[in-house]
Coordinates of C-alpha atoms and ligand atoms in Angstrom, one line a residue:
M1 CA 0.5 -0.4 0.6
L2 CA 1.4 3.4 -0.8
W3 CA 1.1 5.8 2.5
T4 CA 0.2 8.9 1.0
K5 CA -1.1 11.9 2.9
Q6 CA -5.1 11.0 3.1
S7 CA -4.0 7.7 4.2
L8 CA -2.2 8.8 7.8
K9 CA -5.2 11.0 8.1
D10 CA -8.0 8.6 7.9
R11 CA -5.9 6.1 9.6
I12 CA -4.6 7.9 12.1
Q13 CA -8.2 8.5 14.6
D14 CA -7.7 4.5 14.7
I15 CA -3.9 4.2 15.1
I16 CA -4.0 6.9 17.8
G17 CA -7.1 6.0 19.1
D18 CA -8.6 8.7 22.3
R19 CA -4.8 9.4 23.0
M20 CA -3.2 13.0 22.3
L21 CA -0.8 13.1 20.5
I22 CA 2.5 14.9 21.7
I23 CA 5.4 15.9 20.0
A24 CA 8.4 17.1 21.9
S25 CA 11.7 18.2 21.0
N26 CA 14.1 21.0 21.6
R27 CA 13.4 22.9 17.9
E28 CA 10.5 25.0 16.9
P29 CA 9.1 23.8 14.1
Y30 CA 7.5 27.7 13.2
V31 CA 10.4 30.6 14.8
H32 CA 8.5 34.6 15.1
I33 CA 11.2 36.8 14.9
H34 CA 10.7 40.6 14.9
K35 CA 11.6 42.3 10.6
E36 CA 11.9 45.8 9.8
G37 CA 9.2 45.9 12.5
K38 CA 6.9 43.8 12.2
I39 CA 6.7 40.0 13.4
E40 CA 7.1 37.4 11.0
Y41 CA 8.1 33.7 11.2
I42 CA 10.9 30.7 9.5
Q43 CA 10.9 27.5 9.5
P44 CA 14.0 26.6 10.9
V45 CA 17.1 25.0 9.2
G46 CA 17.0 21.5 9.9
G47 CA 15.7 17.6 9.2
A48 CA 14.0 16.5 12.5
V49 CA 11.3 20.2 11.5
T50 CA 11.2 19.0 7.8
A51 CA 10.1 15.3 8.6
L52 CA 7.6 16.0 11.4
D53 CA 5.9 19.1 10.1
P54 CA 3.9 17.8 8.2
V55 CA 3.3 15.0 9.9
M56 CA 2.2 16.9 12.7
K57 CA -0.6 18.6 10.2
V58 CA -2.7 15.5 9.4
C59 CA -2.1 14.1 12.6
K60 CA -3.2 16.8 15.0
G61 CA -1.5 17.1 18.5
T62 CA -0.1 20.0 20.5
W63 CA 4.5 20.6 19.6
V64 CA 6.4 21.0 23.2
A65 CA 9.5 22.9 21.7
Y66 CA 12.2 25.7 23.3
G67 CA 10.6 28.8 21.7
S68 CA 14.4 30.4 20.3
G69 CA 12.6 33.4 18.4
N70 CA 13.0 37.1 19.5
A71 CA 9.9 37.7 19.1
D72 CA 8.5 33.6 20.2
K73 CA 7.0 36.2 23.4
E74 CA 5.0 38.0 22.5
V75 CA 2.5 35.6 19.4
V76 CA 1.6 33.1 22.5
D77 CA -0.8 32.4 25.2
K78 CA -1.2 32.5 28.5
K79 CA 0.0 28.9 28.0
N80 CA 2.7 30.4 25.5
E81 CA 0.5 28.2 22.9
V82 CA 0.4 29.5 19.5
G83 CA -2.1 27.8 16.5
V84 CA 0.6 27.1 14.0
P85 CA 1.5 26.7 10.6
P86 CA 0.5 30.3 11.6
D87 CA -1.5 31.4 8.5
N88 CA -2.9 28.9 8.5
P89 CA -3.4 26.6 12.1
K90 CA -2.9 23.0 11.7
Y91 CA -2.1 22.4 15.7
K92 CA -0.5 23.3 18.5
L93 CA 3.1 24.9 19.4
R94 CA 3.9 24.8 23.2
R95 CA 6.9 26.9 23.7
I96 CA 9.3 26.3 26.9
W97 CA 11.4 28.9 27.7
L98 CA 15.1 28.9 28.2
N99 CA 17.5 31.0 30.6
K100 CA 21.2 31.6 28.8
D101 CA 22.8 29.3 31.4
E102 CA 20.6 26.6 30.3
E103 CA 20.7 27.3 26.8
N104 CA 24.7 27.3 26.8
G105 CA 24.5 24.1 29.3
Y106 CA 22.0 22.2 27.5
Y107 CA 22.1 22.5 24.0
Y108 CA 25.8 24.5 23.2
G109 CA 26.8 21.6 26.0
Y110 CA 25.9 18.5 26.6
S111 CA 23.8 17.8 23.3
N112 CA 26.2 19.5 21.1
K113 CA 29.5 19.8 22.5
A114 CA 29.0 15.7 23.7
M115 CA 26.3 13.8 22.4
W116 CA 26.6 14.9 19.3
P117 CA 30.2 14.3 18.4
L118 CA 29.7 11.3 20.5
C119 CA 27.2 9.6 18.1
H120 CA 29.2 11.1 14.4
M121 CA 32.4 9.8 15.4
A122 CA 33.5 12.0 13.1
Y123 CA 36.6 13.1 14.5
T124 CA 35.9 15.6 16.3
R125 CA 36.5 14.6 20.5
P126 CA 34.0 14.9 22.4
A127 CA 33.3 17.1 26.1
F128 CA 31.6 15.7 28.7
D129 CA 31.1 18.8 31.3
E130 CA 29.6 18.6 34.6
V131 CA 27.9 21.9 34.5
D132 CA 26.4 21.5 31.0
W133 CA 24.9 18.0 32.4
A134 CA 23.7 19.3 35.2
Y135 CA 21.5 21.8 33.2
Y136 CA 20.9 19.1 30.6
K137 CA 18.9 17.6 32.8
I138 CA 17.5 20.3 34.1
V139 CA 16.5 21.1 30.7
N140 CA 14.4 17.5 30.2
K141 CA 12.9 18.2 33.6
K142 CA 11.3 21.0 32.0
F143 CA 9.9 20.0 29.0
A144 CA 8.8 16.7 31.0
D145 CA 7.1 19.1 33.1
T146 CA 5.4 21.2 30.2
I147 CA 4.2 17.7 28.9
L148 CA 2.8 16.9 32.2
N149 CA 1.0 19.5 32.2
V150 CA -0.2 19.4 28.6
V151 CA -1.5 16.3 29.4
G152 CA -3.4 16.8 32.5
N153 CA -5.6 13.4 32.7
K154 CA -5.8 12.5 29.6
K155 CA -4.0 9.5 27.9
A156 CA -2.1 10.8 26.0
F157 CA 1.6 9.3 23.3
V158 CA 4.6 11.5 23.6
W159 CA 6.6 10.9 21.0
I160 CA 10.3 12.5 22.2
Q161 CA 12.7 13.0 19.1
D162 CA 16.8 13.1 18.9
Y163 CA 19.6 13.7 21.3
H164 CA 18.2 16.4 23.0
L165 CA 15.9 14.5 25.3
L166 CA 17.4 11.1 25.8
L167 CA 16.6 11.7 29.7
L168 CA 12.8 12.3 28.9
G169 CA 10.9 9.4 28.4
K170 CA 12.3 8.5 31.6
L171 CA 11.1 11.5 33.3
L172 CA 7.7 11.1 32.1
K173 CA 7.2 7.5 33.2
E174 CA 8.5 7.7 36.4
K175 CA 5.2 10.5 37.1
N176 CA 3.0 8.4 34.8
K177 CA 3.3 5.7 34.1
N178 CA 0.2 5.5 31.6
L179 CA 1.8 7.9 29.1
L180 CA 3.1 6.0 26.0
T181 CA 6.3 7.5 25.0
A182 CA 8.3 6.8 22.4
H183 CA 12.1 7.9 21.2
F184 CA 13.1 8.7 17.9
L185 CA 16.9 9.3 17.0
H186 CA 17.6 11.1 14.0
I187 CA 20.7 10.9 14.7
P188 CA 23.3 7.6 14.2
W189 CA 23.6 5.4 17.4
P190 CA 27.8 4.8 17.8
N191 CA 29.6 1.6 18.4
T192 CA 30.0 -0.1 21.7
E193 CA 34.0 1.1 21.7
A194 CA 32.6 5.5 20.8
F195 CA 29.3 5.1 23.6
R196 CA 31.4 3.7 26.3
I197 CA 33.7 6.3 26.9
C198 CA 30.9 9.0 27.9
P199 CA 30.6 9.2 31.6
Q200 CA 26.8 9.7 32.0
K201 CA 26.0 6.0 30.0
R202 CA 24.4 4.5 32.2
E203 CA 21.4 7.2 33.0
I204 CA 21.4 8.4 29.0
L205 CA 21.1 4.8 28.6
K206 CA 18.1 4.2 31.5
G207 CA 16.6 7.3 30.0
L208 CA 15.8 5.7 26.6
L209 CA 15.5 1.9 28.2
A210 CA 12.3 3.8 30.4
N211 CA 10.2 4.3 26.7
D212 CA 7.8 2.0 24.7
L213 CA 9.4 1.9 21.3
L214 CA 12.6 3.5 19.9
G215 CA 13.3 4.1 16.9
F216 CA 16.0 4.3 14.9
H217 CA 17.1 5.3 10.9
I218 CA 18.8 2.3 10.0
R219 CA 18.8 -1.4 11.8
Y220 CA 22.9 -0.8 12.0
H221 CA 22.4 1.7 14.5
C222 CA 19.8 -0.8 16.4
A223 CA 22.1 -3.3 16.4
N224 CA 25.0 -1.1 17.9
F225 CA 22.0 -0.1 20.4
M226 CA 21.4 -3.6 22.0
E227 CA 25.3 -3.8 22.0
T228 CA 25.7 -0.9 23.6
V229 CA 22.9 -2.8 26.8
K230 CA 24.8 -5.7 26.6
L231 CA 27.5 -4.4 27.1
E232 CA 26.9 -1.5 30.0
M233 CA 23.1 -2.5 31.7
E234 CA 22.2 -5.8 33.6
A235 CA 19.1 -5.6 30.7
R236 CA 17.7 -8.8 28.9
V237 CA 18.4 -8.4 25.7
D238 CA 16.6 -10.4 23.1
T239 CA 17.6 -10.1 19.2
E240 CA 14.3 -12.1 17.8
K241 CA 11.8 -9.6 19.3
T242 CA 14.5 -7.2 19.1
S243 CA 13.9 -5.4 22.9
V244 CA 15.0 -4.8 25.8
T245 CA 13.8 -5.6 28.9
Y246 CA 15.4 -3.2 31.9
G247 CA 13.7 -3.0 35.3
G248 CA 11.4 -5.1 34.4
H249 CA 10.5 -3.1 31.8
E250 CA 10.0 -4.0 27.6
V251 CA 11.0 -1.8 25.2
F252 CA 10.9 -2.6 21.6
I253 CA 13.7 -1.2 18.7
R254 CA 13.0 -0.8 15.7
A255 CA 14.5 0.8 12.0
F256 CA 12.3 4.0 10.9
P257 CA 13.8 5.2 7.6
I258 CA 13.0 8.9 7.4
S259 CA 11.6 11.0 4.8
V260 CA 10.0 13.5 2.7
D261 CA 6.8 14.9 1.5
F262 CA 7.4 13.3 -1.7
E263 CA 4.2 14.7 -3.7
E264 CA 4.2 17.9 -2.1
I265 CA 8.4 18.5 -3.4
S266 CA 7.6 17.0 -7.2
D267 CA 4.2 19.2 -7.4
A268 CA 5.5 22.0 -6.2
A269 CA 8.7 21.5 -7.6
Q270 CA 6.7 21.7 -11.2
S271 CA 4.4 24.6 -9.5
K272 CA 4.5 28.3 -11.8
D273 CA 5.9 29.9 -8.6
T274 CA 8.4 27.9 -8.6
A275 CA 9.8 28.8 -12.6
K276 CA 9.0 32.3 -10.6
A277 CA 11.4 31.4 -7.6
V278 CA 14.5 30.0 -10.6
K279 CA 14.4 33.4 -12.2
K280 CA 15.3 35.2 -9.8
L281 CA 17.8 33.0 -8.4
K282 CA 19.3 33.1 -11.2
D283 CA 18.9 36.4 -11.5
E284 CA 20.3 37.1 -8.0
F285 CA 23.3 35.3 -8.2
S286 CA 23.9 36.0 -11.7
I287 CA 23.7 32.0 -12.5
N288 CA 23.8 32.0 -16.2
D289 CA 22.1 28.9 -18.4
G290 CA 25.0 26.8 -20.4
L291 CA 26.6 26.1 -16.5
F292 CA 26.1 22.3 -16.1
V293 CA 25.0 23.9 -11.2
M294 CA 26.5 21.5 -8.7
A295 CA 24.5 22.5 -5.7
G296 CA 25.1 21.4 -2.5
L297 CA 23.0 22.5 0.6
D298 CA 24.0 21.4 4.5
R299 CA 23.3 23.0 8.1
I300 CA 27.7 24.4 8.4
D301 CA 28.7 21.4 10.7
Y302 CA 31.8 18.8 10.3
T303 CA 29.6 16.1 10.1
K304 CA 28.3 17.1 6.8
G305 CA 31.7 16.9 4.5
I306 CA 31.8 20.3 3.2
I307 CA 35.3 20.8 3.7
E308 CA 36.0 17.7 1.4
K309 CA 33.4 18.7 -0.6
V310 CA 35.2 21.2 -1.8
R311 CA 38.3 19.9 -2.0
A312 CA 37.0 17.8 -4.6
V313 CA 35.8 20.5 -6.4
D314 CA 39.1 22.0 -6.4
R315 CA 40.6 18.2 -7.4
F316 CA 38.3 17.6 -10.0
F317 CA 39.7 21.1 -11.7
E318 CA 42.9 19.9 -11.2
K319 CA 42.2 16.8 -13.1
F320 CA 40.2 17.9 -15.2
P321 CA 40.5 21.2 -16.3
E322 CA 38.3 21.6 -19.9
Y323 CA 35.5 22.2 -17.4
K324 CA 36.8 25.7 -16.4
G325 CA 33.6 27.7 -17.6
K326 CA 31.8 25.3 -17.7
V327 CA 30.5 24.1 -14.6
L328 CA 29.3 25.7 -11.9
F329 CA 29.2 24.4 -8.1
I330 CA 26.9 26.2 -5.7
Q331 CA 26.7 25.3 -1.5
K332 CA 24.0 26.9 0.3
G333 CA 25.9 26.2 3.9
G334 CA 23.2 27.6 7.0
L335 CA 25.6 28.9 9.6
S336 CA 24.6 26.2 12.9
R337 CA 25.3 26.3 16.1
M338 CA 28.4 29.1 16.6
H339 CA 28.7 29.3 19.9
I340 CA 30.5 26.2 19.8
P341 CA 34.6 27.0 19.0
E342 CA 34.0 23.7 16.8
Y343 CA 31.8 25.5 14.6
K344 CA 33.1 29.1 14.6
N345 CA 36.8 27.4 13.1
L346 CA 34.7 25.3 10.5
N347 CA 33.0 28.2 9.3
E348 CA 36.7 30.1 9.1
E349 CA 38.0 27.4 7.3
L350 CA 35.8 26.9 4.8
N351 CA 35.3 30.5 4.1
G352 CA 39.5 30.9 3.5
L353 CA 39.0 27.7 1.2
V354 CA 36.0 28.4 -0.9
E355 CA 38.8 31.8 -1.6
E356 CA 41.1 30.2 -2.4
V357 CA 40.0 27.1 -5.0
N358 CA 38.3 30.1 -6.4
W359 CA 41.0 31.9 -6.6
K360 CA 43.0 28.9 -8.1
H361 CA 40.6 28.3 -11.1
S362 CA 38.5 31.3 -11.8
T363 CA 38.8 33.0 -15.3
E364 CA 37.9 36.2 -15.9
K365 CA 34.3 35.3 -15.8
W366 CA 33.6 32.5 -14.4
A367 CA 34.4 31.4 -10.7
P368 CA 33.8 27.6 -9.7
I369 CA 31.8 28.1 -6.6
L370 CA 28.9 30.2 -5.6
F371 CA 29.0 30.0 -1.7
I372 CA 24.9 31.0 -1.0
R373 CA 24.7 32.2 3.4
K374 CA 21.9 33.6 3.3
H375 CA 18.6 31.7 4.6
M376 CA 16.1 30.0 2.3
T377 CA 12.3 29.8 1.9
R378 CA 11.1 26.2 1.1
K379 CA 10.2 28.1 -2.2
E380 CA 13.7 28.9 -3.2
I381 CA 15.4 25.3 -1.7
I382 CA 13.0 23.6 -4.3
A383 CA 14.3 26.5 -6.6
L384 CA 18.1 25.0 -6.6
Y385 CA 17.2 21.8 -6.7
K386 CA 15.7 22.5 -10.2
I387 CA 18.4 24.5 -11.3
A388 CA 20.5 21.7 -10.3
D389 CA 22.1 19.5 -12.8
A390 CA 23.1 17.0 -10.2
C391 CA 23.1 17.2 -6.2
I392 CA 26.5 16.6 -4.5
V393 CA 25.6 15.4 -1.0
S394 CA 28.7 14.4 1.2
P395 CA 28.3 13.5 4.8
V396 CA 31.5 11.8 6.2
H397 CA 28.3 11.0 8.7
D398 CA 25.2 10.9 9.0
G399 CA 22.0 9.3 10.0
M400 CA 19.9 9.4 7.4
N401 CA 19.9 12.9 5.1
L402 CA 16.6 14.7 4.1
V403 CA 19.2 16.8 0.9
C404 CA 18.9 13.8 -0.7
K405 CA 15.6 12.6 -0.9
E406 CA 14.3 16.4 -0.9
Y407 CA 16.2 16.7 -4.4
I408 CA 14.9 12.7 -5.8
A409 CA 11.4 14.7 -5.4
A410 CA 12.2 17.6 -7.4
K411 CA 13.2 15.7 -10.1
K412 CA 10.0 15.4 -11.8
D413 CA 12.1 15.5 -15.1
L414 CA 14.4 13.2 -14.3
N415 CA 17.4 15.0 -15.5
G416 CA 19.3 15.1 -12.2
A417 CA 22.3 13.3 -11.2
L418 CA 22.9 12.4 -7.4
I419 CA 26.5 11.9 -5.6
L420 CA 26.3 10.4 -2.3
S421 CA 28.0 9.6 0.4
R422 CA 28.4 5.6 1.7
F423 CA 28.1 6.9 5.3
T424 CA 24.7 8.7 5.6
G425 CA 22.2 6.5 6.6
A426 CA 20.1 7.3 2.8
A427 CA 23.0 5.1 1.0
R428 CA 21.6 1.8 2.9
E429 CA 17.7 2.9 0.4
L430 CA 19.3 4.9 -2.9
D431 CA 20.3 2.9 -5.0
G432 CA 20.6 5.0 -8.4
A433 CA 23.1 7.3 -7.1
I434 CA 27.0 7.7 -7.7
F435 CA 28.5 7.2 -4.1
V436 CA 31.2 8.4 -3.1
N437 CA 33.6 8.3 -0.3
P438 CA 34.2 11.7 0.6
Y439 CA 37.9 10.4 2.6
S440 CA 39.0 10.1 -0.7
R441 CA 39.6 13.3 -2.6
E442 CA 40.5 11.1 -5.6
D443 CA 37.5 8.9 -6.3
F444 CA 34.9 12.2 -5.3
A445 CA 36.7 14.2 -8.3
R446 CA 35.9 11.1 -10.5
A447 CA 32.4 10.7 -9.8
I448 CA 32.4 14.7 -10.3
K449 CA 33.1 13.7 -13.7
K450 CA 30.8 10.8 -14.4
A451 CA 28.0 12.4 -12.7
I452 CA 28.1 15.4 -15.0
E453 CA 28.7 12.4 -18.1
L454 CA 26.3 10.0 -17.5
P455 CA 24.7 9.7 -21.0
R456 CA 21.0 10.4 -20.5
A457 CA 19.3 7.8 -20.3
E458 CA 21.2 5.9 -18.0
K459 CA 20.9 9.4 -15.6
Q460 CA 17.1 9.1 -16.2
K461 CA 16.9 5.4 -15.9
R462 CA 19.1 6.1 -12.3
M463 CA 16.6 8.7 -10.9
R464 CA 13.5 7.2 -11.9
R465 CA 15.1 4.1 -9.9
L466 CA 15.4 6.7 -7.0
R467 CA 12.5 8.3 -7.5
S468 CA 10.0 5.0 -7.3
V469 CA 12.1 4.5 -3.8
V470 CA 11.1 7.5 -1.9
K471 CA 7.7 7.2 -3.6
E472 CA 6.6 4.8 -1.7
N473 CA 9.2 6.0 1.6
N474 CA 7.5 9.2 2.5
I475 CA 7.2 10.6 5.2
Y476 CA 3.7 9.5 5.9
K477 CA 5.3 6.0 5.6
W478 CA 7.6 6.6 8.6
A479 CA 5.2 8.4 10.5
G480 CA 2.2 5.9 10.1
K481 CA 5.0 2.7 10.1
F482 CA 6.0 4.2 13.7
L483 CA 2.2 4.5 15.1
E484 CA 1.6 1.4 14.2
E485 CA 4.3 -0.4 15.9
L486 CA 3.7 1.8 18.5
K487 CA -0.1 0.7 18.6
R488 CA 1.1 -2.9 18.1
I489 CA 3.0 -2.3 21.6
Ligands
LIG501 C1 18.7 15.7 11.6 C2 20.0 14.2 11.1 C3 18.8 13.3 9.4 C4 18.1 23.5 4.8 N1 18.7 24.9 4.2 C5 17.8 25.2 4.5 C6 16.8 24.7 5.0 N2 17.5 23.8 5.4 C7 16.4 22.6 5.1 C8 16.7 20.9 4.5 C9 16.7 19.9 4.3 C10 17.2 20.3 6.6 O1 17.5 21.7 6.2 C11 18.9 19.5 6.9 O2 18.3 17.8 6.5 P1 19.3 16.5 6.9 O3 18.4 15.5 7.4 O4 20.6 16.8 6.1 O5 19.8 17.4 8.2 P2 20.4 17.8 9.7 O6 19.9 18.5 9.9 O7 21.5 17.1 10.8 O8 19.3 17.0 10.4 C12 20.0 13.7 9.7 C13 17.7 14.8 9.7 O9 18.3 14.8 10.5 C14 15.7 14.2 9.9 O10 16.3 12.7 10.7 O11 18.5 13.5 7.5 O12 20.5 13.1 9.5 O13 21.0 15.0 11.1 O14 15.3 19.8 4.9 O15 15.9 21.5 3.0 N3 15.9 24.5 5.2 C15 15.2 26.0 4.9 N4 16.4 27.0 4.9 C16 17.7 26.5 4.8 O16 18.3 27.5 4.6 N5 14.0 26.4 5.2

């Protein structure tokens, strides 16, 4: 059966019954900001929001998240709630306020200096700071208190997202045994060797094991998690049922590969609005027709392999100078986590590298890399995918990666090639991509040439295959399967 927005809508009542649906995540799906004397809203950059917003529009319920916008407080009601999407509300957003110390310790500190590098194993050393950990616990408790307040004495299903809230399942269950809780990890789960260095590992595992269902993108992450539990806890690990029983409570571990709203992106890419946005983008950045455009779209993060991508572009023009003046690389890079030194340094390194590569290869009328830094709307992003004859997704490690799936969805005309790192969760599904090891410049440079020279028929064949995978494994299937599994439990 093909899952669609409508089929999820039709079945959601049957699946969740009379329970309230609550999503808990660090990032909010809509951020209100002051701009030129007015209050506007933006959709923040990030995979979890891209994936879950369409699901919540269908399932309704309440999304609990940290209110990070400078105008957020001005639009909420007494309960700190606001209907979203702001133009046409479909569900409620309940905002939690954090002070500077909390944001610093919980978000920049423990979440992103400890857990993020720990789970990605990208050769950036995790830093476990006791003060950060203390704030991490405080903020997880804040989320728990808010959710318990939203639920009151009703029945509810709480769907916890990601590595910022690893203790939440346990905190909720301790106070309300009747809650059904599930936790989905958007990032990889590392192997036992990597995880064992974490000083807070037992508390984190206890937090996760209190849930009823644990979801990861791929089976490999599930297996890593089960191995970790086997090694670290006195728990019964059942590999047949893929469940863990700890302290008399059984939690099921399952893989749910996350995805995108295929139909919505595919249709939007064909729309007149997108055609206008394409023209605007081309004018704004002087993108000449006739160039072969390769695009990348990432948060500036050391896991995304952006440095590796730019180095491969450099090598490509060294090896194949005949392509100078004919190929343009557009990299859209959104600033991210700039209060963490590694991110600030990466951003500076990237600036320097792009400048150097551009200087080295440019001609009077052409430079190889166009680095776009401004925040783009969804419409502009789809326009960028439309313009791109190929897309390069090259993380050194990524839980799933949605950019490659969005690109595929936007290529209804089949006119696009995908270069994809083997170290993304998506690589397990996307047969038809040109796979690369981003650590190998030579391999990467050759893959770029291959993408450019792919014969038309071959390109279309590959894209057709890719589209059929993403069409079937879309975001509604991800959500539907997840919720059905929870119901079954
Ligand atoms: C985590 C995991 C997993 C980018 N620039 C703008 C913008 N984006 C959107 C893209 C895409 C999303 O951000 C990025 O998604 P990813 O999947 O690449 O990455 P993470 O943020 O690292 O997400 C990842 C994901 O969670 C979901 O589970 O796939 O492995 O790391 O949707 O289009 N969106 C807007 N403006 C931009 O400038 N509006």
